[in-house]
Coordinates of C-alpha atoms and ligand atoms in Angstrom, one line a residue:
M17 CA 76.9 100.7 117.5
K18 CA 80.3 98.8 117.8
V19 CA 82.3 98.9 114.5
I20 CA 85.3 96.7 113.9
V21 CA 87.7 98.3 111.5
L22 CA 90.0 95.9 109.8
G23 CA 93.3 97.5 108.7
G24 CA 95.2 100.4 110.2
G25 CA 96.7 102.1 107.2
V26 CA 95.7 105.7 106.3
I27 CA 92.3 104.5 105.1
G28 CA 91.4 102.4 108.2
V29 CA 92.7 105.0 110.6
T30 CA 90.7 107.9 109.0
S31 CA 87.6 105.7 108.9
A32 CA 88.1 104.9 112.6
W33 CA 88.5 108.6 113.4
Y34 CA 85.3 109.7 111.7
L35 CA 83.3 106.7 113.0
S36 CA 84.4 107.6 116.6
R37 CA 83.5 111.2 115.9
L38 CA 79.9 110.1 115.2
G39 CA 79.8 108.5 118.6
H40 CA 80.4 104.8 117.7
E41 CA 82.4 102.4 119.7
V42 CA 85.4 101.5 117.4
E43 CA 88.0 98.8 117.5
L44 CA 90.7 98.8 114.9
I45 CA 92.7 95.7 114.1
D46 CA 96.1 95.6 112.3
R47 CA 98.8 93.0 112.0
Q48 CA 101.7 95.5 112.4
A49 CA 102.9 96.8 115.8
Q50 CA 101.9 100.3 114.8
C51 CA 99.5 101.9 112.3
G52 CA 100.6 103.0 108.9
M53 CA 103.4 100.6 108.5
E54 CA 102.6 99.0 105.1
T55 CA 101.6 100.9 101.9
S56 CA 100.9 104.1 103.9
F57 CA 104.5 104.1 105.2
A58 CA 106.6 106.0 102.6
N59 CA 104.4 107.1 99.7
A60 CA 105.2 110.1 97.6
G61 CA 103.4 112.5 100.0
Q62 CA 101.1 114.2 97.5
V63 CA 97.6 115.2 98.5
S64 CA 96.7 115.8 94.9
P65 CA 93.1 116.1 94.0
G66 CA 94.0 118.1 90.8
Y67 CA 96.2 115.2 89.7
S68 CA 93.6 112.5 90.3
T69 CA 93.7 110.6 87.1
P70 CA 92.9 107.0 86.3
W71 CA 95.7 105.0 84.7
A72 CA 93.1 103.6 82.3
A73 CA 93.3 106.2 79.7
P74 CA 92.8 106.2 75.9
G75 CA 96.1 105.1 74.4
L76 CA 97.5 103.5 77.5
P77 CA 97.9 100.0 76.0
R78 CA 100.0 101.4 73.2
K79 CA 102.0 103.6 75.5
A80 CA 102.6 100.7 77.9
L81 CA 104.1 98.6 75.1
G82 CA 106.5 101.4 74.3
W83 CA 107.4 101.9 78.0
M84 CA 108.2 98.3 78.6
L85 CA 111.1 98.5 76.2
G86 CA 112.8 101.4 78.1
K87 CA 115.3 100.9 80.9
H88 CA 113.6 103.5 83.1
S89 CA 110.0 102.5 82.3
P90 CA 107.3 103.8 84.7
L91 CA 105.5 100.5 84.2
V92 CA 106.8 96.9 84.5
I93 CA 104.7 93.8 84.0
R94 CA 106.1 90.5 85.2
A95 CA 103.9 87.9 83.5
R96 CA 102.6 85.5 86.2
L97 CA 100.2 82.6 86.2
D98 CA 97.7 84.6 88.2
P99 CA 94.2 84.7 86.9
A100 CA 93.4 87.7 89.2
M101 CA 96.1 89.7 87.5
W102 CA 95.0 89.0 84.0
R103 CA 91.4 89.6 84.9
W104 CA 92.3 92.9 86.4
M105 CA 94.4 93.9 83.4
M106 CA 91.5 93.1 81.0
Q107 CA 89.2 95.2 83.1
L108 CA 91.7 98.0 83.0
V109 CA 92.0 97.8 79.2
A110 CA 88.2 97.9 79.0
N111 CA 88.3 101.3 80.7
C112 CA 90.9 102.7 78.3
N113 CA 88.4 104.8 76.2
E114 CA 87.3 108.4 76.3
D115 CA 83.9 107.9 77.9
A116 CA 85.2 105.7 80.7
Y117 CA 88.2 108.0 81.3
A118 CA 86.0 111.1 81.7
R119 CA 83.6 109.2 84.0
N120 CA 86.3 107.7 86.1
K121 CA 88.3 110.9 86.4
S122 CA 85.3 113.0 87.4
R123 CA 84.3 110.7 90.2
M124 CA 87.9 110.5 91.4
L125 CA 88.1 114.3 91.4
R126 CA 84.8 114.5 93.3
L127 CA 86.1 112.2 96.1
A128 CA 89.6 113.7 96.1
E129 CA 88.4 117.3 96.3
Y130 CA 86.0 116.4 99.1
S131 CA 88.9 114.7 100.9
R132 CA 91.2 117.7 100.7
D133 CA 88.4 119.8 102.3
C134 CA 87.9 117.2 105.0
L135 CA 91.7 117.1 105.7
G136 CA 91.7 120.9 106.0
D137 CA 88.8 120.7 108.5
L138 CA 90.7 118.1 110.4
R139 CA 93.7 120.3 110.7
V140 CA 91.6 123.1 112.1
E141 CA 89.8 120.7 114.5
T142 CA 92.9 118.8 115.8
A143 CA 95.9 121.0 115.0
I144 CA 97.5 117.9 113.6
T145 CA 100.8 118.4 111.7
Y146 CA 102.6 115.9 109.5
D147 CA 105.4 117.8 107.6
D148 CA 102.5 119.3 105.7
R149 CA 102.6 122.1 103.1
Q150 CA 99.7 123.7 101.3
R151 CA 101.6 125.1 98.3
G152 CA 100.2 123.3 95.2
L153 CA 101.7 120.8 92.8
V154 CA 103.6 121.2 89.5
Q155 CA 103.2 118.6 86.8
L156 CA 106.4 118.9 84.9
F157 CA 106.7 118.5 81.1
R158 CA 110.0 117.8 79.5
K159 CA 108.6 117.0 76.1
Q160 CA 106.4 119.0 73.8
S161 CA 104.1 116.0 73.4
Q162 CA 103.4 116.0 77.2
L163 CA 102.5 119.7 77.0
D164 CA 100.3 119.1 74.0
H165 CA 98.4 116.4 75.9
A166 CA 97.6 118.6 78.9
G167 CA 94.6 120.0 77.0
E168 CA 92.2 117.1 77.7
D169 CA 93.0 117.1 81.5
M170 CA 92.6 120.8 81.6
R171 CA 89.1 120.5 80.0
I172 CA 88.0 118.0 82.7
L173 CA 89.6 120.1 85.5
A174 CA 87.7 123.2 84.2
E175 CA 84.4 121.2 84.0
S176 CA 85.0 120.1 87.6
G177 CA 85.7 123.6 88.8
I178 CA 89.3 122.8 89.8
S179 CA 91.8 125.7 89.5
H180 CA 94.8 125.1 87.4
E181 CA 97.2 127.1 85.3
L182 CA 99.4 126.1 82.3
L183 CA 102.9 127.4 82.9
D184 CA 105.7 128.2 80.5
V185 CA 109.2 127.5 81.6
A186 CA 109.5 130.8 83.4
G187 CA 106.3 130.1 85.3
V188 CA 107.6 126.6 86.3
V189 CA 110.8 128.2 87.7
A190 CA 108.7 130.9 89.5
A191 CA 106.8 128.1 91.2
E192 CA 109.8 125.9 91.9
P193 CA 112.9 128.1 91.9
A194 CA 115.4 125.1 92.2
L195 CA 114.4 124.1 88.6
G196 CA 116.0 127.3 87.3
R197 CA 119.3 125.4 87.1
V198 CA 117.8 122.9 84.6
A199 CA 115.4 125.2 82.8
H200 CA 116.9 124.0 79.5
L201 CA 115.4 120.5 80.2
L202 CA 111.9 121.8 80.5
K203 CA 109.0 122.6 78.2
G204 CA 106.5 123.8 80.7
G205 CA 104.1 122.6 83.4
L206 CA 100.6 122.4 84.8
R207 CA 100.2 123.9 88.2
L208 CA 97.5 122.8 90.6
P209 CA 97.5 125.5 93.3
G210 CA 94.9 123.6 95.5
D211 CA 97.1 120.5 95.9
E212 CA 99.0 119.8 99.1
S213 CA 101.7 117.5 100.5
G214 CA 102.6 115.8 103.7
D215 CA 103.9 112.6 105.3
A216 CA 101.1 110.0 105.3
H217 CA 102.8 107.8 107.8
L218 CA 103.2 110.6 110.3
F219 CA 99.6 111.6 109.7
T220 CA 98.3 108.1 110.2
Q221 CA 100.3 107.5 113.4
R222 CA 99.3 110.9 114.9
L223 CA 95.6 110.5 114.0
A224 CA 95.6 107.0 115.4
A225 CA 96.9 108.5 118.7
L226 CA 94.2 111.2 118.6
A227 CA 91.6 108.5 117.9
Q228 CA 92.8 106.4 120.8
A229 CA 92.6 109.4 123.1
K230 CA 88.9 109.7 122.1
G231 CA 88.3 106.0 123.0
V232 CA 89.1 104.1 119.8
R233 CA 90.6 100.7 120.7
L234 CA 93.7 100.0 118.7
R235 CA 94.5 96.4 118.5
N236 CA 97.9 96.2 116.8
S237 CA 100.1 93.1 116.2
A238 CA 96.8 91.2 115.5
T239 CA 96.4 89.3 112.3
V240 CA 92.9 88.9 110.7
Y241 CA 92.3 85.4 109.5
G242 CA 88.8 85.6 108.2
L243 CA 85.2 86.6 108.7
R244 CA 82.3 84.5 110.0
S245 CA 78.9 84.9 108.5
E246 CA 75.3 83.8 109.0
D247 CA 72.2 84.7 107.0
R248 CA 74.0 87.5 105.0
R249 CA 75.4 89.1 108.2
I250 CA 78.9 89.0 109.5
T251 CA 79.0 87.6 113.0
G252 CA 82.6 87.9 113.9
V253 CA 86.2 88.1 112.8
D254 CA 88.8 85.4 113.6
T255 CA 92.1 86.9 114.6
S256 CA 95.3 85.9 116.3
F257 CA 93.7 87.3 119.5
G258 CA 90.7 85.0 119.0
L259 CA 87.1 85.9 117.8
I260 CA 86.3 89.6 117.9
T261 CA 82.7 90.7 117.4
G262 CA 80.8 93.9 116.7
D263 CA 77.7 95.2 115.0
A264 CA 79.4 96.4 111.8
Y265 CA 82.6 95.5 110.1
L266 CA 84.7 97.6 107.8
A267 CA 87.3 96.0 105.5
A268 CA 90.2 98.4 104.9
L269 CA 93.1 96.0 104.4
G270 CA 94.5 97.7 101.3
S271 CA 95.8 95.2 98.7
F272 CA 95.0 92.3 101.1
T273 CA 91.2 93.0 101.1
P274 CA 90.3 90.7 98.2
R275 CA 91.9 87.8 100.0
L276 CA 89.7 88.4 103.0
L277 CA 86.5 88.7 100.9
A278 CA 87.0 85.9 98.5
P279 CA 85.9 83.1 100.9
L280 CA 82.7 85.1 101.4
G281 CA 81.9 85.0 97.6
I282 CA 82.8 88.6 97.1
R283 CA 85.1 89.2 94.1
L284 CA 86.8 92.6 94.7
P285 CA 88.7 93.8 91.6
V286 CA 91.7 95.2 93.6
Y287 CA 95.2 94.1 92.6
P288 CA 98.6 95.1 94.1
V289 CA 100.6 97.5 92.0
K290 CA 104.1 97.8 93.5
G291 CA 105.7 101.2 93.8
Y292 CA 109.0 102.4 95.2
S293 CA 110.3 105.4 97.1
L294 CA 113.5 107.0 98.3
T295 CA 113.6 109.2 101.4
I296 CA 116.6 111.4 101.1
P297 CA 118.0 113.7 103.9
L298 CA 117.9 117.3 102.7
T299 CA 121.3 118.9 102.2
D300 CA 120.6 122.0 100.1
P301 CA 117.2 123.6 100.2
D302 CA 118.1 125.7 97.1
R303 CA 118.2 122.4 95.1
A304 CA 115.0 120.9 96.5
P305 CA 111.4 121.4 95.7
V306 CA 109.5 123.9 97.8
S307 CA 106.4 121.8 97.4
T308 CA 105.8 118.7 95.2
V309 CA 106.6 118.1 91.5
N310 CA 105.6 115.3 89.1
D311 CA 108.2 114.4 86.5
E312 CA 105.9 113.3 83.7
T313 CA 108.8 111.7 81.8
Y314 CA 109.6 109.0 84.4
K315 CA 106.2 109.3 86.3
V316 CA 108.1 110.1 89.4
A317 CA 106.9 112.5 92.2
I318 CA 109.4 114.5 94.2
T319 CA 108.1 116.1 97.4
R320 CA 109.6 118.2 100.2
L321 CA 108.7 116.7 103.6
G322 CA 110.3 118.9 106.3
E323 CA 114.1 118.1 106.3
R324 CA 113.7 115.2 103.8
I325 CA 112.9 114.8 100.2
R326 CA 110.6 111.9 99.2
V327 CA 110.9 110.6 95.6
G328 CA 108.3 108.0 94.7
G329 CA 107.1 106.2 91.6
T330 CA 107.1 103.3 89.2
A331 CA 104.4 100.7 88.8
E332 CA 105.2 97.0 88.8
L333 CA 102.6 94.3 88.3
T334 CA 104.3 91.4 90.1
G335 CA 101.7 90.1 92.6
Y336 CA 102.4 90.4 96.3
D337 CA 106.2 90.3 95.9
T338 CA 107.8 93.1 98.0
R339 CA 111.5 92.6 97.1
L340 CA 113.5 95.8 96.5
R341 CA 114.9 96.0 93.0
A342 CA 118.0 98.0 92.4
E343 CA 117.0 99.1 88.9
R344 CA 113.9 100.8 90.2
R345 CA 116.1 102.8 92.6
E346 CA 118.2 104.0 89.6
T347 CA 115.1 105.5 88.0
L348 CA 114.2 107.4 91.1
E349 CA 117.8 108.6 91.6
L350 CA 117.9 109.6 87.9
S351 CA 114.8 111.8 88.0
F352 CA 115.8 113.4 91.3
G353 CA 119.4 113.9 90.2
E354 CA 118.5 115.5 86.9
L355 CA 115.9 117.9 88.3
F356 CA 117.1 118.7 91.9
G357 CA 119.9 116.9 93.6
G358 CA 119.8 118.7 96.9
G359 CA 119.9 115.6 99.1
D360 CA 122.4 113.0 100.3
L361 CA 121.6 109.9 98.3
S362 CA 124.2 107.8 100.3
R363 CA 121.9 108.2 103.3
A364 CA 118.6 107.6 101.5
T365 CA 116.1 104.9 102.5
F366 CA 114.8 102.7 99.8
W367 CA 111.3 101.4 100.3
T368 CA 108.5 99.5 98.4
G369 CA 104.7 99.3 98.9
L370 CA 101.8 97.6 97.2
R371 CA 99.2 100.1 96.0
P372 CA 95.7 98.6 96.1
N373 CA 94.5 99.5 92.6
T374 CA 91.1 99.1 91.0
P375 CA 91.0 98.8 87.2
D376 CA 89.0 102.0 86.9
G377 CA 91.1 104.0 89.3
T378 CA 88.2 104.8 91.6
P379 CA 88.3 103.2 95.1
V380 CA 85.5 101.0 96.4
V381 CA 83.7 102.8 99.2
G382 CA 80.3 101.5 100.4
N383 CA 78.4 98.5 101.5
S384 CA 79.6 95.0 100.4
G385 CA 76.3 94.3 98.8
R386 CA 76.1 90.7 100.1
Y387 CA 76.3 91.2 103.8
S388 CA 74.3 94.1 105.3
N389 CA 76.8 94.9 108.1
L390 CA 80.0 94.5 106.0
W391 CA 81.4 97.7 104.5
L392 CA 84.4 98.3 102.2
N393 CA 86.8 101.2 102.0
T394 CA 89.7 100.2 99.8
G395 CA 91.2 100.2 96.3
H396 CA 92.6 103.7 96.5
G397 CA 95.6 102.8 94.3
T398 CA 97.9 105.7 93.6
L399 CA 95.7 108.2 95.6
G400 CA 95.0 106.7 99.0
W401 CA 96.6 109.5 100.9
T402 CA 94.8 112.1 98.7
M403 CA 91.4 110.4 99.2
A404 CA 91.8 109.1 102.8
C405 CA 89.9 111.7 104.8
G406 CA 87.0 112.0 102.3
S407 CA 86.7 108.2 102.1
G408 CA 86.9 107.8 105.9
R409 CA 84.2 110.4 106.4
L410 CA 82.0 109.1 103.6
I411 CA 82.1 105.5 104.9
A412 CA 81.5 106.6 108.5
D413 CA 78.4 108.5 107.3
L414 CA 77.1 105.6 105.3
I415 CA 77.6 103.1 108.2
A416 CA 75.8 105.5 110.5
G417 CA 72.9 105.9 108.0
K418 CA 73.6 109.6 107.6
R419 CA 73.3 111.3 104.2
P420 CA 76.9 111.9 103.0
N421 CA 78.0 115.3 101.7
I422 CA 78.9 114.0 98.2
E423 CA 77.3 111.7 95.7
Y424 CA 78.4 108.2 96.6
E425 CA 76.4 105.5 94.7
D426 CA 78.9 105.1 91.9
L427 CA 81.8 104.5 94.3
S428 CA 80.5 101.2 95.7
I429 CA 81.3 97.7 94.5
A430 CA 77.9 97.6 92.8
R431 CA 79.5 99.3 89.8
Y432 CA 81.3 96.0 89.0
A433 CA 78.1 93.9 89.1
Ligands
FAD521 C1 105.5 104.4 95.9 C2 104.1 104.9 96.2 C3 103.8 106.2 96.1 C4 102.6 106.7 96.5 N1 102.3 108.0 96.4 C5 101.1 108.5 96.8 C6 100.9 109.9 96.8 O1 101.8 110.7 96.6 N2 99.6 110.4 97.1 C7 98.6 109.5 97.4 O2 97.5 109.9 97.6 N3 98.8 108.1 97.4 C8 100.0 107.6 97.1 N4 100.3 106.3 97.1 C9 99.1 105.4 97.4 C10 98.8 105.3 98.9 O3 100.0 105.2 99.6 C11 97.9 104.1 99.2 O4 96.8 104.2 98.3 C12 97.5 104.1 100.6 O5 98.6 104.0 101.5 C13 96.6 102.8 100.8 O6 96.2 102.9 102.2 P1 95.4 101.6 102.8 O7 95.1 102.0 104.2 O8 94.3 101.2 101.9 O9 96.5 100.4 102.7 P2 97.7 100.1 103.8 O10 98.4 101.3 104.2 O11 98.5 99.0 103.2 O12 96.9 99.6 105.0 C14 96.3 98.3 105.1 C15 96.6 97.8 106.5 O13 96.0 96.5 106.6 C16 96.9 95.7 107.4 N5 96.6 94.3 107.1 C17 96.6 93.7 105.9 N6 96.3 92.4 106.0 C18 96.0 92.2 107.3 C19 95.6 91.0 108.0 N7 95.4 89.9 107.4 N8 95.4 91.2 109.4 C20 95.6 92.4 110.0 N9 96.0 93.5 109.3 C21 96.2 93.4 108.0 C22 98.3 96.2 107.1 O14 99.1 95.9 108.2 C23 98.1 97.6 106.8 O15 98.4 98.5 107.9 C24 101.5 105.8 96.8 C25 101.8 104.4 97.0 C26 103.1 104.0 96.7 C27 103.4 102.5 96.8

């Protein structure tokens, strides 16, 4: 079977890899000159199944109102006359209750845990490296209230069989010695020893090269304009290289997937949530994380990537606007400076990307429902790197008609019907 993969971010490339491994002919199309140049370019670098949590949580609307008043708020909403944005926000609020939170979190954990296992297998199979480390994650609490709220997440982690440990300040410093300097700022942490870190961009590019060596055709610098259909089947894709045809089509265009699907009558509840990162050259390893840390106060992730430190975070609802905003950089610098500081900020690179978020936090992986040969793998939001290998392997199995290794029915777009 010939499968056309639309999108060469971390999701499209992992999908292409697993499809090719199952023996399919694969052609991947991406508008950028190389793979992994948009949202997969400079994310926070966490492969964090243990931290897989939907934003839609009980109490979020109240918290969001409070955040919006603060200078360093983790969430910014720029009101727009965009019905898709308001629809998405209403769906998100509808998920802010305990039942939905527990359901969404447990299916995110299922996919993310599977994904971490698939990534481990891939490392063994291909010897791929990507400034990766397998040293866990520390969620850092600076306030007693943050520590008090860890109980609910720990209950779900325990139910899902995910190892975790609640740390006092000494435990945090033992896990991340550079935090010893600022122990007085801390109240404790939650350590997820099974979590990992690594550069998603490096991974995407290296896996794309491995896939190409196995016969996957990479068609970069090619823009997808739209899909042609006939009798509930996709018959081709119009691109800047002309019409390209295959037997099956996989849409993995991140935040741009809803725009491709809308003319086909498919309303995909994926909306861009803008985030920012700083990539800082390492100057002092003793003042840098050994692994990856989440600063709960600013919702900022700080990760060691080889000789660099990646600081990522903030969420802005502002449509497809990718302008860099100086005040967002200040928040990243503040969190990094207060906790670590072992990097040269004057040589840092500031970046922004659009997370493809669903309102319930779970990606959309499965058949499109309307067109038998159109498949979707998108909507990974804050966790696309974490869930990439599992989602790629799952969609490849589904397209091939193979029984996947995990439950998958509740991951498809059918849950929004
Ligand atoms: C600041 C920030 C921090 C993050 N931190 C983490 C983290 O620590 N851990 C984690 O798991 N996740 C993290 N994420 C989320 C993660 O980066 C994303 O979920 C993931 O990169 C999405 O991958 P994707 O392949 O779906 O999208 P993309 O990487 O955006 O890929 C989509 C591809 O489609 C192509 N494309 C789009 N439209 C067209 C078109 N019309 N024609 C041709 N090609 C097209 C683009 O060129 C692009 O390459 C973070 C995101 C941000 C913004």
